[in-house]
GROMACS .gro file of C-alpha atoms in nm:
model
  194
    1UNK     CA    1   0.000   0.000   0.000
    2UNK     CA    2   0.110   0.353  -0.078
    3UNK     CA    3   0.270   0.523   0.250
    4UNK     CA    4   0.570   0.640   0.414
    5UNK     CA    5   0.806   0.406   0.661
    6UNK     CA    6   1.047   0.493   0.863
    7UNK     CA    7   1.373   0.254   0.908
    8UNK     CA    8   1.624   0.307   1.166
    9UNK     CA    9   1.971   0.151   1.135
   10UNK     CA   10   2.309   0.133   1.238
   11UNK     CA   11   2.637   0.229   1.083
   12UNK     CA   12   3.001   0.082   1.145
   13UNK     CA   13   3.181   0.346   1.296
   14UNK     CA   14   2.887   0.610   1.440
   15UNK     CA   15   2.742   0.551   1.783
   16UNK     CA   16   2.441   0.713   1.732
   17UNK     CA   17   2.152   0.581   1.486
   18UNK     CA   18   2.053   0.667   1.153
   19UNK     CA   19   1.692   0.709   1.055
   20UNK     CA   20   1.541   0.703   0.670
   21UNK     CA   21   1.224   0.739   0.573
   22UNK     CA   22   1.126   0.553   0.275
   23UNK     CA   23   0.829   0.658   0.058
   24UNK     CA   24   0.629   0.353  -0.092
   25UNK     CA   25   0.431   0.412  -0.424
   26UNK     CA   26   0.127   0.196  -0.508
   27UNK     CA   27   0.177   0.054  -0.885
   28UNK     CA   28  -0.130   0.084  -1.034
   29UNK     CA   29  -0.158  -0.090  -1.427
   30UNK     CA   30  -0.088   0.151  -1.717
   31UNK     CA   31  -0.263  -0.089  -1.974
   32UNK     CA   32  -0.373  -0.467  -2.027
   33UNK     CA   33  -0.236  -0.716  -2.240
   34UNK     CA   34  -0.525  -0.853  -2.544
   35UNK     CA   35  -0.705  -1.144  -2.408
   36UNK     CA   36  -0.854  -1.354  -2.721
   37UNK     CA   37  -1.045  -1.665  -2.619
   38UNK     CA   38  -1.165  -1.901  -2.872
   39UNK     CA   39  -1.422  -2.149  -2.854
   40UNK     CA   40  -1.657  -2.373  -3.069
   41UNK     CA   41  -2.064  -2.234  -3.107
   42UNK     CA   42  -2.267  -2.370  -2.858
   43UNK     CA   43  -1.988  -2.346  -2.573
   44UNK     CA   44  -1.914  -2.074  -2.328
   45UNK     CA   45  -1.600  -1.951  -2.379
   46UNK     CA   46  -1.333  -1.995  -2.047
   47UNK     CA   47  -1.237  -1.630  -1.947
   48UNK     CA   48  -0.889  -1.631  -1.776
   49UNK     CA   49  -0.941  -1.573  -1.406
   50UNK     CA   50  -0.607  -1.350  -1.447
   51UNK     CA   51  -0.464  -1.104  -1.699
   52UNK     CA   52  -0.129  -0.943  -1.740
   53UNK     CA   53  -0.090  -0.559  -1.660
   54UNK     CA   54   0.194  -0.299  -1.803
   55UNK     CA   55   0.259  -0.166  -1.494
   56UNK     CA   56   0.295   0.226  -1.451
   57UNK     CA   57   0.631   0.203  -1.327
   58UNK     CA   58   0.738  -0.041  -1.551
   59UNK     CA   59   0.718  -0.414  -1.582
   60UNK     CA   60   0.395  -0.628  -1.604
   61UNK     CA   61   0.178  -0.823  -1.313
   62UNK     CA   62  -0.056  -1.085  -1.334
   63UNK     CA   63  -0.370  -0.938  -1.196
   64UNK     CA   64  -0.727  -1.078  -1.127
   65UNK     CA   65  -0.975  -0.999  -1.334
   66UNK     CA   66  -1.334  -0.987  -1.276
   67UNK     CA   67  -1.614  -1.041  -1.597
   68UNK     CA   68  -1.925  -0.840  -1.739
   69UNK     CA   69  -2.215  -1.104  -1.740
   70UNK     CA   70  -2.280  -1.176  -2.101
   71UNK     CA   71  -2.575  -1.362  -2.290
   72UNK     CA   72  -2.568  -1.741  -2.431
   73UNK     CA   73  -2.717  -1.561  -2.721
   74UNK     CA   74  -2.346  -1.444  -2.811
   75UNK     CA   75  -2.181  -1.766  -2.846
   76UNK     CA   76  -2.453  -1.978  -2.993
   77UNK     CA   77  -2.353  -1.920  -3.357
   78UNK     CA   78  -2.004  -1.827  -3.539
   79UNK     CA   79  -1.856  -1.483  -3.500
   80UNK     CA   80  -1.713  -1.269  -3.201
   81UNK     CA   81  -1.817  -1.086  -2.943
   82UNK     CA   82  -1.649  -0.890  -2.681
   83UNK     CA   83  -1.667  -0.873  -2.268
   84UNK     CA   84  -1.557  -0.622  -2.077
   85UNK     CA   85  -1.324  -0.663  -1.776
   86UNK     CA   86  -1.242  -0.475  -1.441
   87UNK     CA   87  -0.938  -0.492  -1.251
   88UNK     CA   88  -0.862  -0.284  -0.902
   89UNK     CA   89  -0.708   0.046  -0.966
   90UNK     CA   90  -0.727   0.024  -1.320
   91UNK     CA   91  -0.951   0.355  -1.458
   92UNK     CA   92  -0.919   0.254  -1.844
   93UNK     CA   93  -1.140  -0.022  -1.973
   94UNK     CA   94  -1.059  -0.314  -2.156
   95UNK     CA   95  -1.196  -0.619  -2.320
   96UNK     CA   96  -1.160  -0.978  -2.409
   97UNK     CA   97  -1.245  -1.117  -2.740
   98UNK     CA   98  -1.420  -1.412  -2.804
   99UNK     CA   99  -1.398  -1.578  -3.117
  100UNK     CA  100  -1.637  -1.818  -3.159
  101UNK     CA  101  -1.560  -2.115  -3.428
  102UNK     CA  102  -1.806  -2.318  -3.590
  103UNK     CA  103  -1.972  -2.618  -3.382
  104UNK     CA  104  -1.830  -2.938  -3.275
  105UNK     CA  105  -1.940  -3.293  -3.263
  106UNK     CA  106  -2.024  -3.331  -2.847
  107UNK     CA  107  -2.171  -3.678  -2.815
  108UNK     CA  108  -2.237  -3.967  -3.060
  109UNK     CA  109  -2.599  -4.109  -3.047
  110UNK     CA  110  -2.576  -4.488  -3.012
  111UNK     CA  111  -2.740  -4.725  -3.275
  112UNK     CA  112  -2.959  -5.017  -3.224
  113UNK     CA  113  -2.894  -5.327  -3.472
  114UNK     CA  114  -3.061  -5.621  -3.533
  115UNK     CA  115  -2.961  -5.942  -3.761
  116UNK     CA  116  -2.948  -6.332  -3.723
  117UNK     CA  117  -2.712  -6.605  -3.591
  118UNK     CA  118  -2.437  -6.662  -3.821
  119UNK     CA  119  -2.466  -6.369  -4.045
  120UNK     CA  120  -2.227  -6.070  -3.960
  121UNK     CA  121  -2.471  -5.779  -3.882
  122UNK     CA  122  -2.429  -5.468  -4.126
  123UNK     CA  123  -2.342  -5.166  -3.921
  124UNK     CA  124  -2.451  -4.839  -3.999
  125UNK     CA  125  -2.241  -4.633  -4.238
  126UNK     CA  126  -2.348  -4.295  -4.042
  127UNK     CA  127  -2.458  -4.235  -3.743
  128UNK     CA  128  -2.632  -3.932  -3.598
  129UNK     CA  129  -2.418  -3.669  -3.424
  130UNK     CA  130  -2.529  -3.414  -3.170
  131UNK     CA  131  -2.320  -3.067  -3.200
  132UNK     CA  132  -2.198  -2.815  -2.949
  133UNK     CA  133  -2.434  -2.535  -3.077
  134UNK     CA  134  -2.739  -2.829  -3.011
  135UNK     CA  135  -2.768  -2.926  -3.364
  136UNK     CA  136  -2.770  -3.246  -3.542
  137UNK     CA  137  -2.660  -3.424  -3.835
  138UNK     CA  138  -2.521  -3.777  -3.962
  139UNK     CA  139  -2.135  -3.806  -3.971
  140UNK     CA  140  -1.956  -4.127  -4.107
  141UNK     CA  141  -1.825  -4.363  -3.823
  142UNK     CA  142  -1.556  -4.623  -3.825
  143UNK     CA  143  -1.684  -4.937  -3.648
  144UNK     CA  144  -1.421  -5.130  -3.464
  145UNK     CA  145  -1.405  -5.515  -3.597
  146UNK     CA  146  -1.634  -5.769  -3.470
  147UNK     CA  147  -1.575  -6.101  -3.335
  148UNK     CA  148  -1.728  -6.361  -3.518
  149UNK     CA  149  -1.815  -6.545  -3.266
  150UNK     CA  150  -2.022  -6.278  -3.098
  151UNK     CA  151  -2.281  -6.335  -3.362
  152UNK     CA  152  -2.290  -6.735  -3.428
  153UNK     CA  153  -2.573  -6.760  -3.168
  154UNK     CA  154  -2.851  -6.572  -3.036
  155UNK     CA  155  -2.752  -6.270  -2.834
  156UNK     CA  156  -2.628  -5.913  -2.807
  157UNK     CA  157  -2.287  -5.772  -2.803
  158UNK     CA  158  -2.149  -5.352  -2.813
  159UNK     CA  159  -1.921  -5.265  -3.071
  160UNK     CA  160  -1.753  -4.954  -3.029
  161UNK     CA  161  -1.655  -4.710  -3.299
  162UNK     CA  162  -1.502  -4.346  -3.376
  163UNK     CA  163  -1.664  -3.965  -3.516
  164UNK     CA  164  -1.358  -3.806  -3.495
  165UNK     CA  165  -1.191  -3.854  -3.120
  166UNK     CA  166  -1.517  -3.935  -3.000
  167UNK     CA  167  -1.686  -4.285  -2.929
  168UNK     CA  168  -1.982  -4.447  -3.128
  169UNK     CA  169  -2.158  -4.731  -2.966
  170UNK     CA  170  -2.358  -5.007  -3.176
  171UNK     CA  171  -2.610  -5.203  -2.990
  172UNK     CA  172  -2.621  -5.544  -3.169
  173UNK     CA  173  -2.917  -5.800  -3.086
  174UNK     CA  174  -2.886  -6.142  -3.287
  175UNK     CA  175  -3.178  -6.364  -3.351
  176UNK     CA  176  -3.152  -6.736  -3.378
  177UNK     CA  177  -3.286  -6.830  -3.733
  178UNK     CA  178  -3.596  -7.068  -3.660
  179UNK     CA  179  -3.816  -6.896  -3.947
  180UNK     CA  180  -3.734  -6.641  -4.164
  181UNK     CA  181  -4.105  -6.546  -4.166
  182UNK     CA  182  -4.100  -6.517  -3.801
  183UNK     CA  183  -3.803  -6.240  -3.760
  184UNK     CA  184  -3.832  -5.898  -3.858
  185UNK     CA  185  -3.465  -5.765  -3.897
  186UNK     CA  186  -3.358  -5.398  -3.921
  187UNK     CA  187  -3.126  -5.360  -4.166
  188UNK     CA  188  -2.981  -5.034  -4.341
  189UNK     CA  189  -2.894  -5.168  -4.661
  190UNK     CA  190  -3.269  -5.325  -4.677
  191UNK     CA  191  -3.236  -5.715  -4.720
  192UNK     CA  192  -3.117  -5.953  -4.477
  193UNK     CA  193  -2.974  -6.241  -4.511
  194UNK     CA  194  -2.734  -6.092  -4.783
   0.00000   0.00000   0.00000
């Protein structure tokens, strides 16, 4: 804190002791460095907690920060946006910018499958995707391969796949083949056995 102390000390050589009085000067910030924050639609953007300040006598600090409320509204679709930002003892304002990218693939719907004992089941080619901004749309998916033997009898097994770095998850049920008649079977391609 800004104030005067005094120190008292001692010197080799003089008996009696010397006093100085030492002024202290608060340093408040000159300026703030840019703060850019990117982040996908659909997803708040992560303000620092802490920006760097040009001090007024020279060099920087890192210095809370606090945040102007702001509106989902502003992030939900491509495009930027800007939040203002108080710090103690700073009298300029200042402002982070959010640049907000286009939406991301957040979770993978699983699939439900269906086919008979002995027949590999087809997996689905696409799957549908559910993005950041709350959107959705089909995106390819690599399936993982299958173990045979999880479909020579009647059962159900997972296999797991990949939309980009996130999992897919394929629900397989397999029917023992008594009657063809007797088993309807889901399949994407639209003929089973093939």
């Amino acid at each position: 804190d800004e104030g005067s102390v005094a120190v008292l000390g001692a010197r080799s050589g003089i008996s009696r002791p010397v006093m100085a009085t030492v002024r202290v000067l608060e340093d408040d910030p000159a300026s703030i460095q840019a703060v850019t924050v990117n982040t996908p639609a659909g997803v708040a953007p992560a303000l620092p907690a802490e920006v760097t300040a040009e001090m007024a006598a020279g060099g920087t600090a890192v210095l809370p920060v606090a945040w102007a409320a702001f509106d989902a509204s502003n992030y939900a679709q491509e495009g930027s946006f800007t939040v203002k930002g108080e710090i103690d003892n700073f009298a300029g304002e200042f402002f982070a910018t959010v640049v907000v990218g286009p939406a991301v693939v957040s979770s993978v719907l699983p699939v439900e499958v269906t086919g008979l004992a002995g027949y590999a089941p087809v997996l689905h080619a696409q799957v549908e995707c559910i993005f950041t901004d709350g959107s959705t749309e089909t995106s390819a998916v690599v399936w993982e391969a299958m173990d045979p033997a999880d479909y020579q009898s009647a059962g159900s097994f997972t296999v797991k796949g990949a939309v980009d770095a996130l999992e897919a998850t394929a629900n397989v049920t397999v029917y023992a083949v008594e009657s063809i008649e007797t088993v309807i079977v889901a399949n994407p391609q639209g003929k089973y056995p093939a």
